[in-house]
PDB file of C-alpha atoms in Angstrom:
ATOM      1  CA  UNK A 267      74.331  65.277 131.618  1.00  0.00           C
ATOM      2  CA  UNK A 268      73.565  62.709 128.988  1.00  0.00           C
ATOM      3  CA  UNK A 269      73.452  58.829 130.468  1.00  0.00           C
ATOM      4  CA  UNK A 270      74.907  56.640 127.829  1.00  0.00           C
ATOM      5  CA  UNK A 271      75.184  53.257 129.306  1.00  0.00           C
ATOM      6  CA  UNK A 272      77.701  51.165 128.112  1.00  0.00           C
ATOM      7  CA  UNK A 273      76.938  48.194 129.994  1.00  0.00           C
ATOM      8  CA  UNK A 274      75.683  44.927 127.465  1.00  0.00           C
ATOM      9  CA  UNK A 275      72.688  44.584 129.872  1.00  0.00           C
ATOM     10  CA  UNK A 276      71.340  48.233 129.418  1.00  0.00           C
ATOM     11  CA  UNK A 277      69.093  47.858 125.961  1.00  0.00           C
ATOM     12  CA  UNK A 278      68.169  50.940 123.827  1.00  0.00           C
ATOM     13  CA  UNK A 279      64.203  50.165 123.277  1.00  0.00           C
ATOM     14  CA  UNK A 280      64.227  51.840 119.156  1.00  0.00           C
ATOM     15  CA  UNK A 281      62.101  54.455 117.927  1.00  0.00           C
ATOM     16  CA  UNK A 282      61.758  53.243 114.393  1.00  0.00           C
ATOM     17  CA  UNK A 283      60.074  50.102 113.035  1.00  0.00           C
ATOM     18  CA  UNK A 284      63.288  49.303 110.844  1.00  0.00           C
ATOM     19  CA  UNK A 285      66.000  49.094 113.287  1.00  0.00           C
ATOM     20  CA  UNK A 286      66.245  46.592 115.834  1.00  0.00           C
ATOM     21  CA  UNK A 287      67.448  46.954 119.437  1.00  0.00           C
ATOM     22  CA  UNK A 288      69.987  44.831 118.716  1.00  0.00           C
ATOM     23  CA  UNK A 289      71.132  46.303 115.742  1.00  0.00           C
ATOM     24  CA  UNK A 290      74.858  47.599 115.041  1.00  0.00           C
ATOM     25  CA  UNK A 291      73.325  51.012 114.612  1.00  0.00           C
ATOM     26  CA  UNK A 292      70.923  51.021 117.018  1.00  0.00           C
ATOM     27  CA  UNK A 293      72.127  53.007 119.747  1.00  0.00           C
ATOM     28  CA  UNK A 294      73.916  55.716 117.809  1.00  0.00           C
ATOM     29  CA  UNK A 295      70.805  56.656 115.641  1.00  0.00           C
ATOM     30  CA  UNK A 296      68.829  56.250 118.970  1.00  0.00           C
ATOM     31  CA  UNK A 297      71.409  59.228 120.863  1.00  0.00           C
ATOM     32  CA  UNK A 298      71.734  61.268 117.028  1.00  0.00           C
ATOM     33  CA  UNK A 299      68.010  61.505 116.916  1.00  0.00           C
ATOM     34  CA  UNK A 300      67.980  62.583 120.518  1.00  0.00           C
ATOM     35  CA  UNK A 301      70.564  65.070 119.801  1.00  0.00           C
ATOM     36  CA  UNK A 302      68.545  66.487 116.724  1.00  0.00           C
ATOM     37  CA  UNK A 303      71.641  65.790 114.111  1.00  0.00           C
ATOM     38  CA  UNK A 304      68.792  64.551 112.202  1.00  0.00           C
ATOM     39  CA  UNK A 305      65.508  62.225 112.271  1.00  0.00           C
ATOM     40  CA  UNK A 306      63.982  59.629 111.009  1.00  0.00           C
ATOM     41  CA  UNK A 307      60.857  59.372 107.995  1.00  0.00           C
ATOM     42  CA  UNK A 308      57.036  60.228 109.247  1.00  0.00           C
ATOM     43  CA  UNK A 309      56.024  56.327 108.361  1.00  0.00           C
ATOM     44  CA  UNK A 310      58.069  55.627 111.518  1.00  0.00           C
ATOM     45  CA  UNK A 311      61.548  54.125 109.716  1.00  0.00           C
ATOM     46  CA  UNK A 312      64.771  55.501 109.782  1.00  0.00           C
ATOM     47  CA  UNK A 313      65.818  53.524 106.446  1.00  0.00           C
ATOM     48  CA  UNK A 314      69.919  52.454 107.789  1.00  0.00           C
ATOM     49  CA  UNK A 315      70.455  51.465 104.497  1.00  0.00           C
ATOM     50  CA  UNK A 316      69.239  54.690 102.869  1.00  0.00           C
ATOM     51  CA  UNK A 317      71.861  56.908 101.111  1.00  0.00           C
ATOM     52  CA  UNK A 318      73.028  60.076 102.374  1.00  0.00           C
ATOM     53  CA  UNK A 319      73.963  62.948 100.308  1.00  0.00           C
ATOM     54  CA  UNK A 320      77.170  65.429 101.157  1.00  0.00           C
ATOM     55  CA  UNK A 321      74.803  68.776 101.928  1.00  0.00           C
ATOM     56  CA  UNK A 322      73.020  66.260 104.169  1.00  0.00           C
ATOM     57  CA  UNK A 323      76.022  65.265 105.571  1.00  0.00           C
ATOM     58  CA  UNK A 324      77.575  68.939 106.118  1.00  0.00           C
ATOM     59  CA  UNK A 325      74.146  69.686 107.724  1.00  0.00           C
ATOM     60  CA  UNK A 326      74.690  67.174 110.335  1.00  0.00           C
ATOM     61  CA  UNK A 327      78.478  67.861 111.013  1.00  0.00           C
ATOM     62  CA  UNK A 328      77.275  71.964 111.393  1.00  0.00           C
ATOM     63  CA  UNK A 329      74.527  70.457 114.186  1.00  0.00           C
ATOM     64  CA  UNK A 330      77.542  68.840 115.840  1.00  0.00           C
ATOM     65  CA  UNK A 331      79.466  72.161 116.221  1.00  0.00           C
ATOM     66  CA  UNK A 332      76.442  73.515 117.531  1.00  0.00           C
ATOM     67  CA  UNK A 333      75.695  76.248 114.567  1.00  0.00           C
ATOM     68  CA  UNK A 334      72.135  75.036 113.352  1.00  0.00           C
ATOM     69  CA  UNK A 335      70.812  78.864 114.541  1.00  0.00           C
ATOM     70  CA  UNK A 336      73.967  80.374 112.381  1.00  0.00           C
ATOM     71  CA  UNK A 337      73.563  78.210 109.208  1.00  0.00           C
ATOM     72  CA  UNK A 338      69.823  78.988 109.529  1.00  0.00           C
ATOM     73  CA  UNK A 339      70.993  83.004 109.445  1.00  0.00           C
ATOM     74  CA  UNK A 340      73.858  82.248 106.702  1.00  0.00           C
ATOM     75  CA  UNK A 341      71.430  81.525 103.744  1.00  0.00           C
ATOM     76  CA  UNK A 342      73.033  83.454 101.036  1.00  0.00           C
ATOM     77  CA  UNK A 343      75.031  82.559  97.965  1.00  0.00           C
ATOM     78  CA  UNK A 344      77.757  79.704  98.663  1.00  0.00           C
ATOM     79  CA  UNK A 345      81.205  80.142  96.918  1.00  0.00           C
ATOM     80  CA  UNK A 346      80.122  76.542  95.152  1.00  0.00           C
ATOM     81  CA  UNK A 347      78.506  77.415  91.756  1.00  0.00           C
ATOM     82  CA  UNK A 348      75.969  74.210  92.257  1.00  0.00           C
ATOM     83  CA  UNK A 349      74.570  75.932  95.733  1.00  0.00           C
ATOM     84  CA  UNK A 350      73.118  78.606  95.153  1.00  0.00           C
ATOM     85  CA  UNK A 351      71.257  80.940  98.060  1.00  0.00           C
ATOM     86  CA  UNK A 352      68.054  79.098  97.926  1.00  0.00           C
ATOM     87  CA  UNK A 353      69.414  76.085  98.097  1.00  0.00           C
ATOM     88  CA  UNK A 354      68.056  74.437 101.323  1.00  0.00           C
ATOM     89  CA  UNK A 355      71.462  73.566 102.778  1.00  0.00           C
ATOM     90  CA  UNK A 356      73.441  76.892 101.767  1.00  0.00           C
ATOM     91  CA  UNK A 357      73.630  77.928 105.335  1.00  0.00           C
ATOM     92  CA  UNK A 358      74.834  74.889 106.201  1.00  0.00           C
ATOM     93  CA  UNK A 359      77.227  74.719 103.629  1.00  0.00           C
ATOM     94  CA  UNK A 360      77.814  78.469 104.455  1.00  0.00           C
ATOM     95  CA  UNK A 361      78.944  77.434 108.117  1.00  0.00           C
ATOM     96  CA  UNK A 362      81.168  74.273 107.052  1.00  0.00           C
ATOM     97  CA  UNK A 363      83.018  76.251 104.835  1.00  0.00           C
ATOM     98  CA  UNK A 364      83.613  78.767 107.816  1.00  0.00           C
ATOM     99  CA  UNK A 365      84.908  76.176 110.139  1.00  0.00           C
ATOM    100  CA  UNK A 366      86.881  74.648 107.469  1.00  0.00           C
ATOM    101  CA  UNK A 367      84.831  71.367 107.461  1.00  0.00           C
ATOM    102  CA  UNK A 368      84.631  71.095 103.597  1.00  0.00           C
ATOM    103  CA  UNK A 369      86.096  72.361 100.247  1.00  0.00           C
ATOM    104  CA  UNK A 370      84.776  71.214  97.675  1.00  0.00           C
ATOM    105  CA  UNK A 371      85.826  69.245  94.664  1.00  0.00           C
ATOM    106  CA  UNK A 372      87.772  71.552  93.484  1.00  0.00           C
ATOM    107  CA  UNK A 373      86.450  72.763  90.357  1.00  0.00           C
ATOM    108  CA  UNK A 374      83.888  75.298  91.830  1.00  0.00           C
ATOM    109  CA  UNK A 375      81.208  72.698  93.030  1.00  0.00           C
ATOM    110  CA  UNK A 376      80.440  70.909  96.062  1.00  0.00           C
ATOM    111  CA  UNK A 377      77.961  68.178  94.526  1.00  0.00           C
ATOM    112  CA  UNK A 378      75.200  68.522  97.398  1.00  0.00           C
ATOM    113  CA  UNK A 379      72.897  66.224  95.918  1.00  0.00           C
ATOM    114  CA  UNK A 380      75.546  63.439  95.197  1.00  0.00           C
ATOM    115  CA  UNK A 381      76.136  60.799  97.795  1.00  0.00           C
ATOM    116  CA  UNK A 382      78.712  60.598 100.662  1.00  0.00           C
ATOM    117  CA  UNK A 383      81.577  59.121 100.137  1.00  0.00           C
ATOM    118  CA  UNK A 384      82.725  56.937 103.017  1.00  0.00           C
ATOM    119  CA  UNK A 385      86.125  59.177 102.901  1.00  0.00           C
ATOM    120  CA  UNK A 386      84.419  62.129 102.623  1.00  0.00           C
ATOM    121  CA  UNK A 387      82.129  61.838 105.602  1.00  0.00           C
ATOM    122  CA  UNK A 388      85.647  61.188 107.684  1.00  0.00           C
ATOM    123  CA  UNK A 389      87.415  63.936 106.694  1.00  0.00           C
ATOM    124  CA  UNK A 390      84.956  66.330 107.236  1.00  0.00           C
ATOM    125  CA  UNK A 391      84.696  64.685 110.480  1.00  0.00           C
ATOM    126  CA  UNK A 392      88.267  64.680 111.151  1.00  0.00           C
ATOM    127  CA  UNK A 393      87.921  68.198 110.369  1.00  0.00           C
ATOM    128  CA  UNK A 394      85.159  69.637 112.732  1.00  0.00           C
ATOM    129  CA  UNK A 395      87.202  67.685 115.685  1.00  0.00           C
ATOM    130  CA  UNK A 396      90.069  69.956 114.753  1.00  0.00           C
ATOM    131  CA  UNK A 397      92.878  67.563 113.180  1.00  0.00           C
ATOM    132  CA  UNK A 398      93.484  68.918 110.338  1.00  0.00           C
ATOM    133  CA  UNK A 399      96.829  70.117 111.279  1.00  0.00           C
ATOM    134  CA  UNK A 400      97.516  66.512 112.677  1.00  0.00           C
ATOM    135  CA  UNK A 401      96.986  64.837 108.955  1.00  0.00           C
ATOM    136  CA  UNK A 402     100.858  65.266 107.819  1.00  0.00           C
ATOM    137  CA  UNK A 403     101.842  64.158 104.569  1.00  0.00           C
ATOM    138  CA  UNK A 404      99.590  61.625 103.929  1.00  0.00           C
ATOM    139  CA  UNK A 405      96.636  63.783 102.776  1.00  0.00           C
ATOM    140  CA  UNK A 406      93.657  62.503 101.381  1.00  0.00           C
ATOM    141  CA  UNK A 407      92.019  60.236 102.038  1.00  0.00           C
ATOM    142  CA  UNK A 408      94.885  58.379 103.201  1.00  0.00           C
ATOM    143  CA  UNK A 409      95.899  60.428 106.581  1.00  0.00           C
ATOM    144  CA  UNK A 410      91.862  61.121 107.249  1.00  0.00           C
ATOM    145  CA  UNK A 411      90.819  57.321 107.103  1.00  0.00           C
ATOM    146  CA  UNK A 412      94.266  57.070 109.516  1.00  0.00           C
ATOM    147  CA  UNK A 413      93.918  59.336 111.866  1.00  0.00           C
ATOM    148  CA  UNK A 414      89.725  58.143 111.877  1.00  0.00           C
ATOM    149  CA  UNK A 415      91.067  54.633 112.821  1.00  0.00           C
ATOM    150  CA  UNK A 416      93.296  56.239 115.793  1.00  0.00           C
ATOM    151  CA  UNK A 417      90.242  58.681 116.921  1.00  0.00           C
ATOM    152  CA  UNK A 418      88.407  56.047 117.272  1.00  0.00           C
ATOM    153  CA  UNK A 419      85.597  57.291 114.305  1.00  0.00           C
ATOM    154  CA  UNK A 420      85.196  54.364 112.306  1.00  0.00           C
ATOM    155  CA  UNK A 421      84.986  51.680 115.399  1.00  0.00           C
ATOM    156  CA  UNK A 422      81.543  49.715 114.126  1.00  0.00           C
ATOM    157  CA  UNK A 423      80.904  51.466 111.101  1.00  0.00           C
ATOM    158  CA  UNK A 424      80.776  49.360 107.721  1.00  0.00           C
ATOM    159  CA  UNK A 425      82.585  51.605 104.900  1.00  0.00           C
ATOM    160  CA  UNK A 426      85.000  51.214 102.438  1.00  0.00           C
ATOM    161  CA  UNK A 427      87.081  53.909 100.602  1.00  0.00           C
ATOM    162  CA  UNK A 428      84.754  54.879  97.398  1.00  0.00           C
ATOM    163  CA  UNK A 429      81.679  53.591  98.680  1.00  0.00           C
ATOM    164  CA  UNK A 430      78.815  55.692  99.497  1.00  0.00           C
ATOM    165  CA  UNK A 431      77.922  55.739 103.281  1.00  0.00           C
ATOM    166  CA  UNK A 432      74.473  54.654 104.063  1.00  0.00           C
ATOM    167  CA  UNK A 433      72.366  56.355 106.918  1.00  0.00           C
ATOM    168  CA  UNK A 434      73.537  53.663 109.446  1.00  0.00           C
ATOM    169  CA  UNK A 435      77.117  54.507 108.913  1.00  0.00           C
ATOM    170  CA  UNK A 436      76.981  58.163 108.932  1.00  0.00           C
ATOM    171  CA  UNK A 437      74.882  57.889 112.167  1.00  0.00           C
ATOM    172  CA  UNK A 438      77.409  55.383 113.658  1.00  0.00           C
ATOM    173  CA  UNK A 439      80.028  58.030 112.630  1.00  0.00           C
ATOM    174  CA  UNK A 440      78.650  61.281 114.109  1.00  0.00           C
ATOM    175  CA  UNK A 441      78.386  58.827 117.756  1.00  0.00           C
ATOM    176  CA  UNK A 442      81.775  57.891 117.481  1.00  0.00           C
ATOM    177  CA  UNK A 443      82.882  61.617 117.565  1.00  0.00           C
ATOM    178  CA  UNK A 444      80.750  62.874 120.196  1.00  0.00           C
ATOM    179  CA  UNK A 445      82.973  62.022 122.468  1.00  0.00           C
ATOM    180  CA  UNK A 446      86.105  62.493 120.783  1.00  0.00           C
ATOM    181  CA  UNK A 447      88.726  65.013 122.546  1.00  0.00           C
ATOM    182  CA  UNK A 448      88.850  67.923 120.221  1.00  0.00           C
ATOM    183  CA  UNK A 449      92.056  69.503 118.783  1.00  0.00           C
ATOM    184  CA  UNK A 450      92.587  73.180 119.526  1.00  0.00           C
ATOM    185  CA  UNK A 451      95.107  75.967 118.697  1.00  0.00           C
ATOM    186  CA  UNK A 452      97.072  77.675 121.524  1.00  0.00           C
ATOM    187  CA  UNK A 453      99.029  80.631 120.676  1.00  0.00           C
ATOM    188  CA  UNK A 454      99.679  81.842 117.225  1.00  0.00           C
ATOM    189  CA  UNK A 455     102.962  82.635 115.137  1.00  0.00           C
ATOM    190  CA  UNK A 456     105.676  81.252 116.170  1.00  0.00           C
ATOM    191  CA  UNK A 457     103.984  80.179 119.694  1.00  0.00           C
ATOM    192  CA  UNK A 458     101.350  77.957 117.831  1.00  0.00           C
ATOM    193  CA  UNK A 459     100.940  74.791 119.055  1.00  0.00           C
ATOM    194  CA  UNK A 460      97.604  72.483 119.028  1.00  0.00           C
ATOM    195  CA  UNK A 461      96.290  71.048 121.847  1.00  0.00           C
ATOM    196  CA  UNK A 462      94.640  67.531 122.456  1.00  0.00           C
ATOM    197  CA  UNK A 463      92.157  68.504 125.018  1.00  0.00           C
ATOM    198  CA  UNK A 464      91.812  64.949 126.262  1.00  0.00           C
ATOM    199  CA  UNK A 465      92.205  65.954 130.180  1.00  0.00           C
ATOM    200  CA  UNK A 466      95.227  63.906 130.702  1.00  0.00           C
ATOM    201  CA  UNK A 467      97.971  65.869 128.254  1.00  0.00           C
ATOM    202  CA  UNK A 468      99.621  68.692 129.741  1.00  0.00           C
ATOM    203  CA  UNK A 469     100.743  72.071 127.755  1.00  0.00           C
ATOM    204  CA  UNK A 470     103.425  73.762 129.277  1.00  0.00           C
ATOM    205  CA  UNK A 471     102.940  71.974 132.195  1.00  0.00           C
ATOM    206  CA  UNK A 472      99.108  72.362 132.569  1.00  0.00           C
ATOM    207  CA  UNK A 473      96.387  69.841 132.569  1.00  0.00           C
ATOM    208  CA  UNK A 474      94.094  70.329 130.550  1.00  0.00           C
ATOM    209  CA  UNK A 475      90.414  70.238 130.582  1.00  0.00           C
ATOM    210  CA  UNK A 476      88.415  66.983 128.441  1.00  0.00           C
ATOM    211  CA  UNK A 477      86.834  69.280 125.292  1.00  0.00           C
ATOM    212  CA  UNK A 478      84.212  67.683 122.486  1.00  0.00           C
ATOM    213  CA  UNK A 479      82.097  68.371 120.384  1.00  0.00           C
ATOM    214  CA  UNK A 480      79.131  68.408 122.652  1.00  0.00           C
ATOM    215  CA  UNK A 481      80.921  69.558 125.978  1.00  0.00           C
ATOM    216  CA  UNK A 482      81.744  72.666 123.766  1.00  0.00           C
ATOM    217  CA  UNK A 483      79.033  72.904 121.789  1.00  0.00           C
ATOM    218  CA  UNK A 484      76.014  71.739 123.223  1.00  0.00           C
ATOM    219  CA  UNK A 485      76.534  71.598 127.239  1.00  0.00           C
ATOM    220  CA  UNK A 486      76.625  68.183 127.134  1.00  0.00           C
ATOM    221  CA  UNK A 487      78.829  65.799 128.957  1.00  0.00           C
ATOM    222  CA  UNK A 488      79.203  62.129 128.358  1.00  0.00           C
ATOM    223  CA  UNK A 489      80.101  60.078 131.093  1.00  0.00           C
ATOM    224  CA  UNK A 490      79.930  56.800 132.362  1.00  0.00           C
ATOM    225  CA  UNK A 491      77.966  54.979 135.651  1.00  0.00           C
ATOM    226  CA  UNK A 492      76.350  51.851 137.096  1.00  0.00           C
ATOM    227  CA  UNK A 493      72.973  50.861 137.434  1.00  0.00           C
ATOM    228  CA  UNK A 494      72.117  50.449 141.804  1.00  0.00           C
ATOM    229  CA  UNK A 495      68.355  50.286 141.119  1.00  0.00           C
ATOM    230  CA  UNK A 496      65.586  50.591 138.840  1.00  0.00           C
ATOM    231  CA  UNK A 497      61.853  50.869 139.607  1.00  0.00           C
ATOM    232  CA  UNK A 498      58.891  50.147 137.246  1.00  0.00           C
ATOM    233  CA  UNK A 499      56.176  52.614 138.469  1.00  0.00           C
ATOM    234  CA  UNK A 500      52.990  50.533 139.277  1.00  0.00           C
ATOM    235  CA  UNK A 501      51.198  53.840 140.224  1.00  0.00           C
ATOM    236  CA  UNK A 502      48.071  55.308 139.044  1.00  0.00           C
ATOM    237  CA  UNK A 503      48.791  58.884 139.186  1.00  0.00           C
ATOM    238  CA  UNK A 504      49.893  59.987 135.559  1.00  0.00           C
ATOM    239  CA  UNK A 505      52.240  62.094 137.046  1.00  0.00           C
ATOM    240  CA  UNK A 506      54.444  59.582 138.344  1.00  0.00           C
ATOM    241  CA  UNK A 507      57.438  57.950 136.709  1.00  0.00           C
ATOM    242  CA  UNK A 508      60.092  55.543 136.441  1.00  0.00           C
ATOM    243  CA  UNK A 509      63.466  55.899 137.793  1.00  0.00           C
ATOM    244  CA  UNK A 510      66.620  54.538 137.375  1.00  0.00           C
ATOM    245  CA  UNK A 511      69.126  55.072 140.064  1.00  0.00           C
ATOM    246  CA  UNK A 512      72.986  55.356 139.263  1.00  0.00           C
ATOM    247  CA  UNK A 513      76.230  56.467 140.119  1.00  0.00           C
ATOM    248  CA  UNK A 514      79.255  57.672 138.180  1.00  0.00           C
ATOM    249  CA  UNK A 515      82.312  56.456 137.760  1.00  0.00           C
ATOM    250  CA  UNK A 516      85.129  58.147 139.665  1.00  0.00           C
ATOM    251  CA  UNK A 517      87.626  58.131 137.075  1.00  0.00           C
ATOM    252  CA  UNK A 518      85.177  60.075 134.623  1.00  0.00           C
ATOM    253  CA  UNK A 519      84.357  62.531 137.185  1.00  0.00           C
ATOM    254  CA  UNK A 520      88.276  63.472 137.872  1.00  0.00           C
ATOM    255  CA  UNK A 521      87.989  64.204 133.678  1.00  0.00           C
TER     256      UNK A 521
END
């Protein structure tokens, strides 16, 4: 079970000389790093205002759905003419092209080296949480950057249609979806329907279970609690440590 405080008084102490603790994307590269959906440089920044390209991008949206083992295994020739099998992300964009995460512009090439769009990074977002089917008529980018807004994605993150994303962004994304409810299929043919597993909607009378990215994917659960105690150890024995002692909130256990 991952902690993620989301009381103001709880400070994320960060890793990386560059970003504050009081940042805006402080605490989401803090948790990304932690997760491994990527890292920071060996001079100890993380750069926030770096760019980001898209194969950089699709290799942190595969780490989300859990398939950095399978990408590593899928290096072979890409169905994009400018990634080519010994490329270093052509597992990665192997696996996103698998779970329908990204296609492309079109015209044969993927453009791993160019930046991220702001767009871009939210539909292939949008995408690995399973809404695709829930974009409508709207399309691109329009019904991605809506149904974003509505999921929640884009709460704190400075983009604009067009734009590239910077490293802050895309890291303030990728914690925005974490703990997304993901969309599923249920039944096929004529008996298709998709499923919001947010615990509270019901198919065909049912509750169902919460589902996200890293319930499914990673055996992680995000849930939230308050602090009853905390303890600096004053002890001399290396082997002891601090604690902090909390409890959960009902309402998140019941999900």
């Amino acid at each position: 079970v991952v902690f993620m405080m989301m009381l103001s008084t709880v400070a994320f102490a960060s890793s990386f000389a560059d970003v504050a603790d009081t940042s805006n994307y402080s605490k989401a590269i803090e948790v990304g790093v932690d997760l491994g959906l990527f890292k920071g440089y060996e001079d100890g920044t993380f750069k926030p205002e770096g760019e980001i390209t898209r194969a950089e991008f699709a290799a942190i949206v595969v780490r989300l759905l859990g398939q950095e083992a399978q990408a590593n295994g899928a290096k072979a020739s890409t169905q994009f003419i400018d990634v080519p099998a010994d490329h270093w992300a052509a597992g990665y964009v192997n696996i996103a092209v698998q779970a329908g995460v990204i296609n492309g512009y079109g015209d044969g090439n993927f453009g791993p080296e160019d930046l991220v769009e702001y767009q871009d990074a939210i539909t292939m977002m949008v995408r690995a949480l399973g809404y695709e089917p829930a974009i409508g008529s709207a399309g691109y980018p329009t019904g991605y950057l809506t149904k974003a807004g509505e999921l929640g994605l884009t709460t704190g993150v400075n983009g604009s249609n067009g734009v590239a994303a910077n490293r802050g962004a895309v890291a303030q994304i990728a914690f925005n979806s974490i703990d997304v409810p993901i969309m599923t299929q249920s039944g096929y043919g004529t008996f298709t329907q998709y499923v919001i597993n947010d615990g509270y909607s019901s198919t065909m009378g049912t509750t169902n279970v919460k589902k996200t990215l890293l319930s499914e994917n990673h055996n992680i659960v995000k849930v939230q609690g308050t602090v009853n105690s905390s303890s600096d150890s004053v002890s001399t024995n290396k082997n002891a440590k601090e604690y902090v002692e909390v409890s959960v909130l009902n309402n998140f256990n019941n999900k």
